[in-house]
PDB file of C-alpha atoms in Angstrom:
ATOM      1  CA  MET X  84      94.134  62.821  90.168  1.00  0.00           C
ATOM      2  CA  VAL X  85      93.271  63.497  93.805  1.00  0.00           C
ATOM      3  CA  LEU X  86      89.866  64.968  94.616  1.00  0.00           C
ATOM      4  CA  THR X  87      89.770  66.460  98.106  1.00  0.00           C
ATOM      5  CA  LEU X  88      86.441  66.880  99.870  1.00  0.00           C
ATOM      6  CA  LEU X  89      86.313  69.329 102.780  1.00  0.00           C
ATOM      7  CA  ILE X  90      83.196  69.148 104.909  1.00  0.00           C
ATOM      8  CA  ALA X  91      82.868  72.070 107.316  1.00  0.00           C
ATOM      9  CA  LEU X  92      80.026  71.866 109.805  1.00  0.00           C
ATOM     10  CA  CYS X  93      79.431  75.315 111.218  1.00  0.00           C
ATOM     11  CA  TRP X  94      76.773  75.212 113.934  1.00  0.00           C
ATOM     12  CA  THR X  95      74.601  78.277 114.349  1.00  0.00           C
ATOM     13  CA  PRO X  96      73.666  79.413 117.877  1.00  0.00           C
ATOM     14  CA  GLN X  97      70.348  77.527 117.655  1.00  0.00           C
ATOM     15  CA  THR X  98      72.165  74.173 117.834  1.00  0.00           C
ATOM     16  CA  GLN X  99      71.280  71.977 120.788  1.00  0.00           C
ATOM     17  CA  ALA X 100      73.789  69.118 120.309  1.00  0.00           C
ATOM     18  CA  ALA X 101      77.503  68.523 120.012  1.00  0.00           C
ATOM     19  CA  VAL X 102      78.872  68.755 116.515  1.00  0.00           C
ATOM     20  CA  ALA X 103      79.238  65.275 115.084  1.00  0.00           C
ATOM     21  CA  ASN X 104      79.606  63.507 111.758  1.00  0.00           C
ATOM     22  CA  ASN X 105      79.769  59.730 111.398  1.00  0.00           C
ATOM     23  CA  ALA X 106      81.923  59.771 108.266  1.00  0.00           C
ATOM     24  CA  ALA X 107      84.428  62.065 109.970  1.00  0.00           C
ATOM     25  CA  GLU X 108      84.870  59.549 112.796  1.00  0.00           C
ATOM     26  CA  PHE X 109      85.168  62.261 115.417  1.00  0.00           C
ATOM     27  CA  THR X 110      82.996  64.625 117.422  1.00  0.00           C
ATOM     28  CA  ILE X 111      83.639  67.927 119.146  1.00  0.00           C
ATOM     29  CA  SER X 112      81.708  69.289 122.107  1.00  0.00           C
ATOM     30  CA  PRO X 113      82.080  72.294 124.418  1.00  0.00           C
ATOM     31  CA  VAL X 114      83.188  71.953 128.032  1.00  0.00           C
ATOM     32  CA  TYR X 115      81.418  74.920 129.558  1.00  0.00           C
ATOM     33  CA  PRO X 116      83.215  77.303 131.942  1.00  0.00           C
ATOM     34  CA  ALA X 117      81.511  79.066 134.835  1.00  0.00           C
ATOM     35  CA  GLU X 118      80.921  82.050 132.528  1.00  0.00           C
ATOM     36  CA  GLN X 119      78.521  80.062 130.300  1.00  0.00           C
ATOM     37  CA  GLN X 120      75.199  81.905 130.400  1.00  0.00           C
ATOM     38  CA  ALA X 121      72.891  79.956 128.087  1.00  0.00           C
ATOM     39  CA  GLY X 122      73.055  76.440 129.537  1.00  0.00           C
ATOM     40  CA  ASN X 123      73.720  73.354 127.414  1.00  0.00           C
ATOM     41  CA  THR X 124      73.316  75.017 124.026  1.00  0.00           C
ATOM     42  CA  GLY X 125      76.012  73.247 122.008  1.00  0.00           C
ATOM     43  CA  TYR X 126      78.055  76.455 121.676  1.00  0.00           C
ATOM     44  CA  PHE X 127      79.840  78.929 123.951  1.00  0.00           C
ATOM     45  CA  SER X 128      77.791  81.918 125.148  1.00  0.00           C
ATOM     46  CA  LEU X 129      79.966  83.657 127.710  1.00  0.00           C
ATOM     47  CA  ALA X 130      79.210  86.518 130.103  1.00  0.00           C
ATOM     48  CA  VAL X 131      82.643  87.843 131.057  1.00  0.00           C
ATOM     49  CA  HIS X 132      84.292  90.623 133.074  1.00  0.00           C
ATOM     50  CA  PRO X 133      87.114  93.013 132.151  1.00  0.00           C
ATOM     51  CA  ALA X 134      90.677  91.870 132.882  1.00  0.00           C
ATOM     52  CA  SER X 135      89.590  88.257 133.440  1.00  0.00           C
ATOM     53  CA  THR X 136      90.747  84.979 131.883  1.00  0.00           C
ATOM     54  CA  VAL X 137      88.163  82.481 130.647  1.00  0.00           C
ATOM     55  CA  PRO X 138      89.095  78.899 129.680  1.00  0.00           C
ATOM     56  CA  VAL X 139      87.389  77.719 126.500  1.00  0.00           C
ATOM     57  CA  LYS X 140      87.667  73.931 126.449  1.00  0.00           C
ATOM     58  CA  VAL X 141      86.772  71.680 123.523  1.00  0.00           C
ATOM     59  CA  LYS X 142      86.514  67.900 123.887  1.00  0.00           C
ATOM     60  CA  ILE X 143      87.591  66.019 120.762  1.00  0.00           C
ATOM     61  CA  THR X 144      86.426  62.399 120.599  1.00  0.00           C
ATOM     62  CA  ASN X 145      88.080  60.032 118.134  1.00  0.00           C
ATOM     63  CA  THR X 146      85.483  57.369 117.267  1.00  0.00           C
ATOM     64  CA  ASN X 147      87.848  55.415 115.025  1.00  0.00           C
ATOM     65  CA  GLN X 148      88.285  52.045 116.699  1.00  0.00           C
ATOM     66  CA  HIS X 149      91.753  51.288 115.322  1.00  0.00           C
ATOM     67  CA  GLN X 150      93.655  54.483 114.456  1.00  0.00           C
ATOM     68  CA  ALA X 151      95.076  57.418 116.399  1.00  0.00           C
ATOM     69  CA  VAL X 152      94.159  60.674 114.677  1.00  0.00           C
ATOM     70  CA  THR X 153      95.805  64.104 114.701  1.00  0.00           C
ATOM     71  CA  TYR X 154      93.673  67.258 114.649  1.00  0.00           C
ATOM     72  CA  ARG X 155      94.401  70.960 114.183  1.00  0.00           C
ATOM     73  CA  LEU X 156      92.487  73.409 116.369  1.00  0.00           C
ATOM     74  CA  LYS X 157      92.291  77.070 115.346  1.00  0.00           C
ATOM     75  CA  VAL X 158      90.342  80.113 116.504  1.00  0.00           C
ATOM     76  CA  GLY X 159      88.771  82.516 114.030  1.00  0.00           C
ATOM     77  CA  ASN X 160      86.449  85.514 113.891  1.00  0.00           C
ATOM     78  CA  ALA X 161      82.802  85.690 112.836  1.00  0.00           C
ATOM     79  CA  THR X 162      81.937  87.176 109.444  1.00  0.00           C
ATOM     80  CA  THR X 163      78.833  87.197 107.257  1.00  0.00           C
ATOM     81  CA  ASN X 164      78.788  85.134 104.071  1.00  0.00           C
ATOM     82  CA  PRO X 165      77.160  86.466 100.869  1.00  0.00           C
ATOM     83  CA  ASP X 166      74.425  83.813 101.198  1.00  0.00           C
ATOM     84  CA  GLY X 167      73.313  85.206 104.550  1.00  0.00           C
ATOM     85  CA  SER X 168      74.948  82.622 106.808  1.00  0.00           C
ATOM     86  CA  ILE X 169      77.580  83.299 109.459  1.00  0.00           C
ATOM     87  CA  ASN X 170      81.107  81.950 109.214  1.00  0.00           C
ATOM     88  CA  TYR X 171      82.188  81.608 112.840  1.00  0.00           C
ATOM     89  CA  ALA X 172      85.822  80.809 112.030  1.00  0.00           C
ATOM     90  CA  ASN X 173      87.185  83.170 109.405  1.00  0.00           C
ATOM     91  CA  PHE X 174      90.977  83.313 109.519  1.00  0.00           C
ATOM     92  CA  LYS X 175      91.634  85.687 106.609  1.00  0.00           C
ATOM     93  CA  ALA X 176      89.235  88.618 106.923  1.00  0.00           C
ATOM     94  CA  LYS X 177      90.667  91.899 108.174  1.00  0.00           C
ATOM     95  CA  LYS X 178      89.284  93.438 111.329  1.00  0.00           C
ATOM     96  CA  ASP X 179      86.186  95.475 110.569  1.00  0.00           C
ATOM     97  CA  PRO X 180      86.855  99.213 111.058  1.00  0.00           C
ATOM     98  CA  THR X 181      83.741  99.537 113.235  1.00  0.00           C
ATOM     99  CA  ALA X 182      84.771  96.745 115.636  1.00  0.00           C
ATOM    100  CA  GLN X 183      86.309  97.623 118.990  1.00  0.00           C
ATOM    101  CA  TYR X 184      87.564  94.046 119.375  1.00  0.00           C
ATOM    102  CA  GLN X 185      87.453  90.742 117.534  1.00  0.00           C
ATOM    103  CA  LEU X 186      87.718  87.334 119.174  1.00  0.00           C
ATOM    104  CA  THR X 187      91.335  86.699 118.215  1.00  0.00           C
ATOM    105  CA  ASP X 188      92.295  89.899 120.082  1.00  0.00           C
ATOM    106  CA  PHE X 189      91.598  87.941 123.290  1.00  0.00           C
ATOM    107  CA  ILE X 190      93.963  85.058 122.466  1.00  0.00           C
ATOM    108  CA  ASP X 191      97.752  84.895 122.426  1.00  0.00           C
ATOM    109  CA  HIS X 192      98.904  84.642 118.833  1.00  0.00           C
ATOM    110  CA  ALA X 193     100.876  81.463 119.542  1.00  0.00           C
ATOM    111  CA  LYS X 194      97.772  79.763 120.981  1.00  0.00           C
ATOM    112  CA  ARG X 195      95.460  80.481 118.044  1.00  0.00           C
ATOM    113  CA  GLY X 196      96.507  77.225 116.388  1.00  0.00           C
ATOM    114  CA  GLN X 197      97.245  73.911 118.135  1.00  0.00           C
ATOM    115  CA  LYS X 198      97.716  70.274 117.119  1.00  0.00           C
ATOM    116  CA  ILE X 199      96.650  67.283 119.172  1.00  0.00           C
ATOM    117  CA  THR X 200      96.728  63.522 118.594  1.00  0.00           C
ATOM    118  CA  VAL X 201      93.869  61.482 120.069  1.00  0.00           C
ATOM    119  CA  PRO X 202      94.281  57.700 120.461  1.00  0.00           C
ATOM    120  CA  ALA X 203      91.753  55.346 118.896  1.00  0.00           C
ATOM    121  CA  ASN X 204      88.361  55.275 120.610  1.00  0.00           C
ATOM    122  CA  SER X 205      89.412  57.990 123.070  1.00  0.00           C
ATOM    123  CA  ASP X 206      88.927  61.686 123.763  1.00  0.00           C
ATOM    124  CA  ARG X 207      91.113  64.631 124.687  1.00  0.00           C
ATOM    125  CA  THR X 208      90.279  68.151 125.839  1.00  0.00           C
ATOM    126  CA  VAL X 209      92.028  71.190 124.382  1.00  0.00           C
ATOM    127  CA  THR X 210      91.995  74.537 126.210  1.00  0.00           C
ATOM    128  CA  VAL X 211      92.164  78.009 124.693  1.00  0.00           C
ATOM    129  CA  ASN X 212      92.270  80.863 127.202  1.00  0.00           C
ATOM    130  CA  LEU X 213      90.416  84.091 126.483  1.00  0.00           C
ATOM    131  CA  ARG X 214      92.229  87.017 128.117  1.00  0.00           C
ATOM    132  CA  LEU X 215      89.792  89.901 128.357  1.00  0.00           C
ATOM    133  CA  PRO X 216      91.117  93.473 128.167  1.00  0.00           C
ATOM    134  CA  ALA X 217      90.975  95.816 131.119  1.00  0.00           C
ATOM    135  CA  HIS X 218      88.845  98.239 129.113  1.00  0.00           C
ATOM    136  CA  ALA X 219      85.185  97.268 128.885  1.00  0.00           C
ATOM    137  CA  PHE X 220      83.534  96.642 125.531  1.00  0.00           C
ATOM    138  CA  SER X 221      79.911  96.804 124.427  1.00  0.00           C
ATOM    139  CA  GLY X 222      77.777  94.319 122.518  1.00  0.00           C
ATOM    140  CA  ILE X 223      78.910  90.890 121.347  1.00  0.00           C
ATOM    141  CA  VAL X 224      82.255  89.663 120.072  1.00  0.00           C
ATOM    142  CA  ALA X 225      81.774  86.495 118.019  1.00  0.00           C
ATOM    143  CA  GLY X 226      83.996  83.824 116.551  1.00  0.00           C
ATOM    144  CA  GLY X 227      84.577  80.117 116.855  1.00  0.00           C
ATOM    145  CA  VAL X 228      86.848  77.149 117.464  1.00  0.00           C
ATOM    146  CA  TYR X 229      87.615  75.239 114.269  1.00  0.00           C
ATOM    147  CA  VAL X 230      88.783  71.616 114.467  1.00  0.00           C
ATOM    148  CA  GLU X 231      90.163  69.904 111.363  1.00  0.00           C
ATOM    149  CA  ARG X 232      91.103  66.248 111.052  1.00  0.00           C
ATOM    150  CA  LEU X 233      94.663  66.030 109.698  1.00  0.00           C
ATOM    151  CA  THR X 234      95.094  62.243 109.628  1.00  0.00           C
ATOM    152  CA  ASN X 235      93.388  60.953 106.488  1.00  0.00           C
ATOM    153  CA  GLY X 236      91.211  57.885 106.494  1.00  0.00           C
ATOM    154  CA  ALA X 237      91.227  55.258 103.776  1.00  0.00           C
ATOM    155  CA  ASN X 238      91.305  56.772 100.292  1.00  0.00           C
ATOM    156  CA  GLN X 239      88.625  55.755  97.817  1.00  0.00           C
ATOM    157  CA  GLN X 240      89.624  54.824  94.264  1.00  0.00           C
ATOM    158  CA  SER X 241      87.151  55.262  91.398  1.00  0.00           C
ATOM    159  CA  GLY X 242      88.569  54.976  87.904  1.00  0.00           C
ATOM    160  CA  ASN X 243      91.199  57.671  87.463  1.00  0.00           C
ATOM    161  CA  PHE X 244      89.996  59.574  90.525  1.00  0.00           C
ATOM    162  CA  GLN X 245      91.232  59.109  94.068  1.00  0.00           C
ATOM    163  CA  THR X 246      88.957  60.652  96.688  1.00  0.00           C
ATOM    164  CA  GLN X 247      90.631  61.867  99.871  1.00  0.00           C
ATOM    165  CA  ASN X 248      88.152  62.864 102.567  1.00  0.00           C
ATOM    166  CA  ARG X 249      88.937  65.778 104.879  1.00  0.00           C
ATOM    167  CA  PHE X 250      86.647  66.929 107.652  1.00  0.00           C
ATOM    168  CA  ALA X 251      86.382  70.058 109.781  1.00  0.00           C
ATOM    169  CA  MET X 252      83.882  71.296 112.363  1.00  0.00           C
ATOM    170  CA  THR X 253      83.270  74.579 114.162  1.00  0.00           C
ATOM    171  CA  LEU X 254      81.870  75.555 117.566  1.00  0.00           C
ATOM    172  CA  PRO X 255      80.661  79.186 117.818  1.00  0.00           C
ATOM    173  CA  ILE X 256      81.860  81.444 120.636  1.00  0.00           C
ATOM    174  CA  LEU X 257      79.834  84.502 121.703  1.00  0.00           C
ATOM    175  CA  VAL X 258      81.377  86.832 124.288  1.00  0.00           C
ATOM    176  CA  THR X 259      79.689  89.747 126.051  1.00  0.00           C
ATOM    177  CA  GLU X 260      80.179  91.836 129.182  1.00  0.00           C
ATOM    178  CA  HIS X 261      76.551  92.971 129.273  1.00  0.00           C
ATOM    179  CA  PRO X 262      74.338  89.888 128.785  1.00  0.00           C
ATOM    180  CA  HIS X 263      71.089  91.673 129.611  1.00  0.00           C
ATOM    181  CA  ALA X 264      71.660  94.870 127.645  1.00  0.00           C
ATOM    182  CA  LYS X 265      69.260  95.745 124.856  1.00  0.00           C
ATOM    183  CA  ARG X 266      71.076  95.632 121.531  1.00  0.00           C
ATOM    184  CA  ILE X 267      69.906  97.403 118.391  1.00  0.00           C
ATOM    185  CA  ALA X 268      71.512  96.580 115.074  1.00  0.00           C
ATOM    186  CA  LYS X 269      72.304  99.234 112.495  1.00  0.00           C
ATOM    187  CA  MET X 270      72.682  98.364 108.818  1.00  0.00           C
ATOM    188  CA  GLN X 271      74.203 100.629 106.192  1.00  0.00           C
ATOM    189  CA  LEU X 272      74.507 100.466 102.411  1.00  0.00           C
ATOM    190  CA  ALA X 273      78.248 101.017 102.077  1.00  0.00           C
ATOM    191  CA  GLN X 274      78.438 100.974  98.280  1.00  0.00           C
ATOM    192  CA  VAL X 275      77.019  99.573  95.062  1.00  0.00           C
ATOM    193  CA  LYS X 276      79.619  97.552  93.179  1.00  0.00           C
ATOM    194  CA  VAL X 277      79.646  96.707  89.486  1.00  0.00           C
ATOM    195  CA  GLN X 278      82.128  93.932  88.865  1.00  0.00           C
ATOM    196  CA  LYS X 279      82.403  90.737  86.839  1.00  0.00           C
ATOM    197  CA  GLY X 280      79.087  91.464  85.214  1.00  0.00           C
ATOM    198  CA  GLN X 281      77.178  91.646  88.493  1.00  0.00           C
ATOM    199  CA  ILE X 282      75.567  94.352  90.606  1.00  0.00           C
ATOM    200  CA  ALA X 283      76.262  93.848  94.311  1.00  0.00           C
ATOM    201  CA  ALA X 284      75.198  95.916  97.311  1.00  0.00           C
ATOM    202  CA  ARG X 285      77.792  96.075 100.093  1.00  0.00           C
ATOM    203  CA  LEU X 286      75.698  95.845 103.277  1.00  0.00           C
ATOM    204  CA  HIS X 287      77.393  96.674 106.573  1.00  0.00           C
ATOM    205  CA  ASN X 288      76.349  95.904 110.135  1.00  0.00           C
ATOM    206  CA  VAL X 289      78.194  98.662 111.998  1.00  0.00           C
ATOM    207  CA  ARG X 290      77.287  97.600 115.536  1.00  0.00           C
ATOM    208  CA  PRO X 291      78.411  94.707 117.778  1.00  0.00           C
ATOM    209  CA  VAL X 292      75.075  92.956 117.420  1.00  0.00           C
ATOM    210  CA  LEU X 293      74.421  89.469 116.059  1.00  0.00           C
ATOM    211  CA  PHE X 294      70.957  89.036 114.600  1.00  0.00           C
ATOM    212  CA  GLY X 295      68.936  86.904 112.198  1.00  0.00           C
ATOM    213  CA  LYS X 296      65.598  86.564 110.412  1.00  0.00           C
ATOM    214  CA  LEU X 297      66.635  89.369 108.073  1.00  0.00           C
ATOM    215  CA  THR X 298      64.473  89.897 104.989  1.00  0.00           C
ATOM    216  CA  ILE X 299      65.899  91.871 102.064  1.00  0.00           C
ATOM    217  CA  HIS X 300      63.897  93.338  99.164  1.00  0.00           C
ATOM    218  CA  ALA X 301      65.925  94.870  96.333  1.00  0.00           C
ATOM    219  CA  ARG X 302      64.946  96.404  93.017  1.00  0.00           C
ATOM    220  CA  ILE X 303      66.798  98.185  90.222  1.00  0.00           C
ATOM    221  CA  THR X 304      65.225 100.815  87.976  1.00  0.00           C
ATOM    222  CA  LYS X 305      66.445 103.256  85.394  1.00  0.00           C
ATOM    223  CA  VAL X 306      67.204 106.635  86.965  1.00  0.00           C
ATOM    224  CA  HIS X 307      64.013 108.711  87.404  1.00  0.00           C
ATOM    225  CA  GLN X 308      61.854 105.734  86.376  1.00  0.00           C
ATOM    226  CA  THR X 309      59.664 103.396  88.421  1.00  0.00           C
ATOM    227  CA  LYS X 310      59.559 100.228  86.324  1.00  0.00           C
ATOM    228  CA  ALA X 311      61.659  97.534  87.989  1.00  0.00           C
ATOM    229  CA  LEU X 312      64.232  95.961  85.687  1.00  0.00           C
ATOM    230  CA  VAL X 313      65.467  93.585  88.399  1.00  0.00           C
ATOM    231  CA  LYS X 314      63.791  92.370  91.598  1.00  0.00           C
ATOM    232  CA  LYS X 315      65.169  90.130  94.322  1.00  0.00           C
ATOM    233  CA  THR X 316      63.876  89.045  97.733  1.00  0.00           C
ATOM    234  CA  VAL X 317      65.569  86.834 100.328  1.00  0.00           C
ATOM    235  CA  THR X 318      64.576  85.800 103.851  1.00  0.00           C
ATOM    236  CA  ASN X 319      66.142  84.396 107.018  1.00  0.00           C
ATOM    237  CA  TYR X 320      69.575  85.948 106.566  1.00  0.00           C
ATOM    238  CA  GLN X 321      71.894  85.996 109.581  1.00  0.00           C
ATOM    239  CA  VAL X 322      74.394  88.792 110.212  1.00  0.00           C
ATOM    240  CA  ALA X 323      77.525  88.709 112.366  1.00  0.00           C
ATOM    241  CA  PRO X 324      78.495  91.661 114.586  1.00  0.00           C
ATOM    242  CA  ASN X 325      80.523  94.415 112.896  1.00  0.00           C
ATOM    243  CA  SER X 326      80.600  92.698 109.523  1.00  0.00           C
ATOM    244  CA  ALA X 327      79.898  93.476 105.875  1.00  0.00           C
ATOM    245  CA  PHE X 328      78.843  91.280 102.972  1.00  0.00           C
ATOM    246  CA  ASP X 329      78.107  91.602  99.258  1.00  0.00           C
ATOM    247  CA  PHE X 330      74.455  91.057  98.376  1.00  0.00           C
ATOM    248  CA  VAL X 331      74.288  90.197  94.666  1.00  0.00           C
ATOM    249  CA  VAL X 332      71.160  91.765  93.186  1.00  0.00           C
ATOM    250  CA  THR X 333      71.321  90.947  89.481  1.00  0.00           C
ATOM    251  CA  ASP X 334      70.492  87.678  87.773  1.00  0.00           C
ATOM    252  CA  PRO X 335      72.661  86.463  84.860  1.00  0.00           C
ATOM    253  CA  LYS X 336      69.425  86.132  82.888  1.00  0.00           C
ATOM    254  CA  GLN X 337      68.700  89.845  83.437  1.00  0.00           C
ATOM    255  CA  PRO X 338      71.841  91.682  82.297  1.00  0.00           C
ATOM    256  CA  LEU X 339      71.954  95.465  82.521  1.00  0.00           C
ATOM    257  CA  ASN X 340      73.188  97.494  79.590  1.00  0.00           C
ATOM    258  CA  ALA X 341      75.417 100.518  80.021  1.00  0.00           C
ATOM    259  CA  GLY X 342      73.447 103.347  81.621  1.00  0.00           C
ATOM    260  CA  HIS X 343      72.348 105.084  84.822  1.00  0.00           C
ATOM    261  CA  TYR X 344      70.317 103.179  87.400  1.00  0.00           C
ATOM    262  CA  THR X 345      68.887 103.375  90.923  1.00  0.00           C
ATOM    263  CA  LEU X 346      69.081 100.585  93.488  1.00  0.00           C
ATOM    264  CA  THR X 347      66.332 100.626  96.131  1.00  0.00           C
ATOM    265  CA  MET X 348      66.496  98.294  99.130  1.00  0.00           C
ATOM    266  CA  SER X 349      64.274  97.529 102.130  1.00  0.00           C
ATOM    267  CA  LEU X 350      65.600  95.440 105.022  1.00  0.00           C
ATOM    268  CA  GLN X 351      63.671  94.149 108.029  1.00  0.00           C
ATOM    269  CA  SER X 352      64.541  92.052 111.080  1.00  0.00           C
ATOM    270  CA  GLY X 353      61.764  91.890 113.640  1.00  0.00           C
ATOM    271  CA  LYS X 354      60.506  95.443 114.159  1.00  0.00           C
ATOM    272  CA  ARG X 355      63.724  97.032 112.892  1.00  0.00           C
ATOM    273  CA  GLN X 356      63.665  98.371 109.328  1.00  0.00           C
ATOM    274  CA  TRP X 357      66.171 100.041 107.029  1.00  0.00           C
ATOM    275  CA  HIS X 358      65.567 101.697 103.647  1.00  0.00           C
ATOM    276  CA  PHE X 359      68.270 102.588 101.134  1.00  0.00           C
ATOM    277  CA  SER X 360      68.362 104.208  97.703  1.00  0.00           C
ATOM    278  CA  ARG X 361      71.541 104.668  95.700  1.00  0.00           C
ATOM    279  CA  ALA X 362      72.215 105.767  92.119  1.00  0.00           C
ATOM    280  CA  PHE X 363      74.915 103.937  90.180  1.00  0.00           C
ATOM    281  CA  THR X 364      76.277 103.756  86.651  1.00  0.00           C
ATOM    282  CA  VAL X 365      77.144 100.790  84.457  1.00  0.00           C
ATOM    283  CA  THR X 366      79.831 101.767  81.952  1.00  0.00           C
ATOM    284  CA  ALA X 367      80.277 100.186  78.534  1.00  0.00           C
ATOM    285  CA  SER X 368      83.343  98.273  79.716  1.00  0.00           C
ATOM    286  CA  GLN X 369      81.507  97.025  82.811  1.00  0.00           C
ATOM    287  CA  ALA X 370      78.564  95.880  80.694  1.00  0.00           C
ATOM    288  CA  ALA X 371      80.877  93.929  78.357  1.00  0.00           C
ATOM    289  CA  PRO X 372      81.241  90.916  80.684  1.00  0.00           C
ATOM    290  CA  LEU X 373      77.458  90.639  80.760  1.00  0.00           C
ATOM    291  CA  THR X 374      77.298  90.587  76.968  1.00  0.00           C
ATOM    292  CA  LYS X 375      80.065  88.013  76.739  1.00  0.00           C
ATOM    293  CA  ARG X 376      78.413  85.867  79.344  1.00  0.00           C
ATOM    294  CA  THR X 377      74.905  85.939  77.925  1.00  0.00           C
ATOM    295  CA  GLY X 378      75.503  86.367  74.197  1.00  0.00           C
ATOM    296  CA  TRP X 379      73.119  87.862  71.683  1.00  0.00           C
ATOM    297  CA  LEU X 380      69.434  88.231  72.622  1.00  0.00           C
ATOM    298  CA  GLY X 381      70.227  87.088  76.159  1.00  0.00           C
ATOM    299  CA  LEU X 382      71.059  83.506  75.157  1.00  0.00           C
ATOM    300  CA  PRO X 383      74.253  81.851  76.434  1.00  0.00           C
ATOM    301  CA  LEU X 384      77.191  82.256  74.091  1.00  0.00           C
ATOM    302  CA  LEU X 385      77.859  78.503  74.156  1.00  0.00           C
ATOM    303  CA  LEU X 386      74.411  77.824  72.674  1.00  0.00           C
ATOM    304  CA  TRP X 387      75.133  80.233  69.831  1.00  0.00           C
ATOM    305  CA  LEU X 388      78.446  78.493  69.136  1.00  0.00           C
ATOM    306  CA  ILE X 389      76.814  75.065  69.121  1.00  0.00           C
ATOM    307  CA  GLY X 390      73.955  76.301  66.945  1.00  0.00           C
ATOM    308  CA  GLY X 391      76.360  77.984  64.541  1.00  0.00           C
ATOM    309  CA  GLY X 392      78.430  74.805  64.291  1.00  0.00           C
ATOM    310  CA  LEU X 393      75.357  72.715  63.502  1.00  0.00           C
ATOM    311  CA  ILE X 394      74.299  75.160  60.791  1.00  0.00           C
ATOM    312  CA  LEU X 395      77.752  74.967  59.172  1.00  0.00           C
ATOM    313  CA  ILE X 396      77.625  71.165  59.216  1.00  0.00           C
ATOM    314  CA  ILE X 397      74.174  71.162  57.615  1.00  0.00           C
ATOM    315  CA  LEU X 398      75.300  73.621  54.934  1.00  0.00           C
ATOM    316  CA  ALA X 399      78.346  71.473  54.192  1.00  0.00           C
ATOM    317  CA  LEU X 400      76.182  68.360  53.824  1.00  0.00           C
ATOM    318  CA  VAL X 401      73.778  70.179  51.508  1.00  0.00           C
ATOM    319  CA  ALA X 402      76.726  71.351  49.396  1.00  0.00           C
ATOM    320  CA  VAL X 403      78.054  67.778  49.124  1.00  0.00           C
ATOM    321  CA  ILE X 404      74.641  66.425  48.140  1.00  0.00           C
ATOM    322  CA  LEU X 405      74.146  69.113  45.485  1.00  0.00           C
ATOM    323  CA  LYS X 406      77.626  68.443  44.105  1.00  0.00           C
ATOM    324  CA  GLN X 407      76.914  64.713  43.863  1.00  0.00           C
ATOM    325  CA  ARG X 408      73.612  65.353  42.099  1.00  0.00           C
ATOM    326  CA  LYS X 409      75.336  67.656  39.594  1.00  0.00           C
ATOM    327  CA  LYS X 410      77.904  64.951  38.777  1.00  0.00           C
ATOM    328  CA  LEU X 411      75.163  62.362  38.295  1.00  0.00           C
ATOM    329  CA  SER X 412      73.185  64.644  35.981  1.00  0.00           C
ATOM    330  CA  GLN X 413      76.286  65.200  33.784  1.00  0.00           C
ATOM    331  CA  GLN X 414      76.922  61.464  33.282  1.00  0.00           C
TER     332      GLN X 414
END
């Protein structure tokens, strides 16, 4: 059996150093163009002009002393993960309907993915050109350059398992035409989803603004009641421009029965606040997964199965003992 480990190091814009990992045996670092506005930050922060071309260069250093290594370089778009982190190189997500542009709109389709082989103990620089549209855009367009090591190192054998290490790293890219403009985020509660036994709030940043330090307070009550059945608070979430994510409110230990409920949410980042309230319904069929998952009286179903099995074994032993005693008494 082969167990593949993929380590993706996605640097947030606070990073001050080149992305590196000793086990990966390679590093990546930005080669800043003239459009770089934030100095040596460890990521690309570009102030650009319409109808211009900006070279985004990434230096890949192979620190393996004996082996040439092949890497794949791809460009992706920034999205927000459910845990409140930003994925700067998402290749699958569809373009958000509120976004004027996404980063891959600025790159020729054929150049979005490249392969390069770097000799042992050497470095090579790969260039991806951003071709800005003639029409101006507002806010920030965010994404990243993703570099994956394709040449595998030595496999590790442990019993029946063979571990094959794979490594990937990402450098964020932030692009704006108005670096000094004041940007105000706007969050919306798009919908409340009941699926797979969970209640999730679909939160949507509808503006081209990247921001962080987001605190979310959520509570669920019965309709027209004030007693909270579920409470959840998180802090330090980051949100990508023009992106949506599912914020899971419920806890598996606090299942909701079929009925009518109200979700109330308060969000705050700096001085900006948003307040939402939305009624939703949990049907009997939607509540079923919760019951199956938690079992009777809120205990996991597996515990009930184990407990039931132990009781049957004990009853069988008691029956055998009583039968043996009856035989002995008849002799």
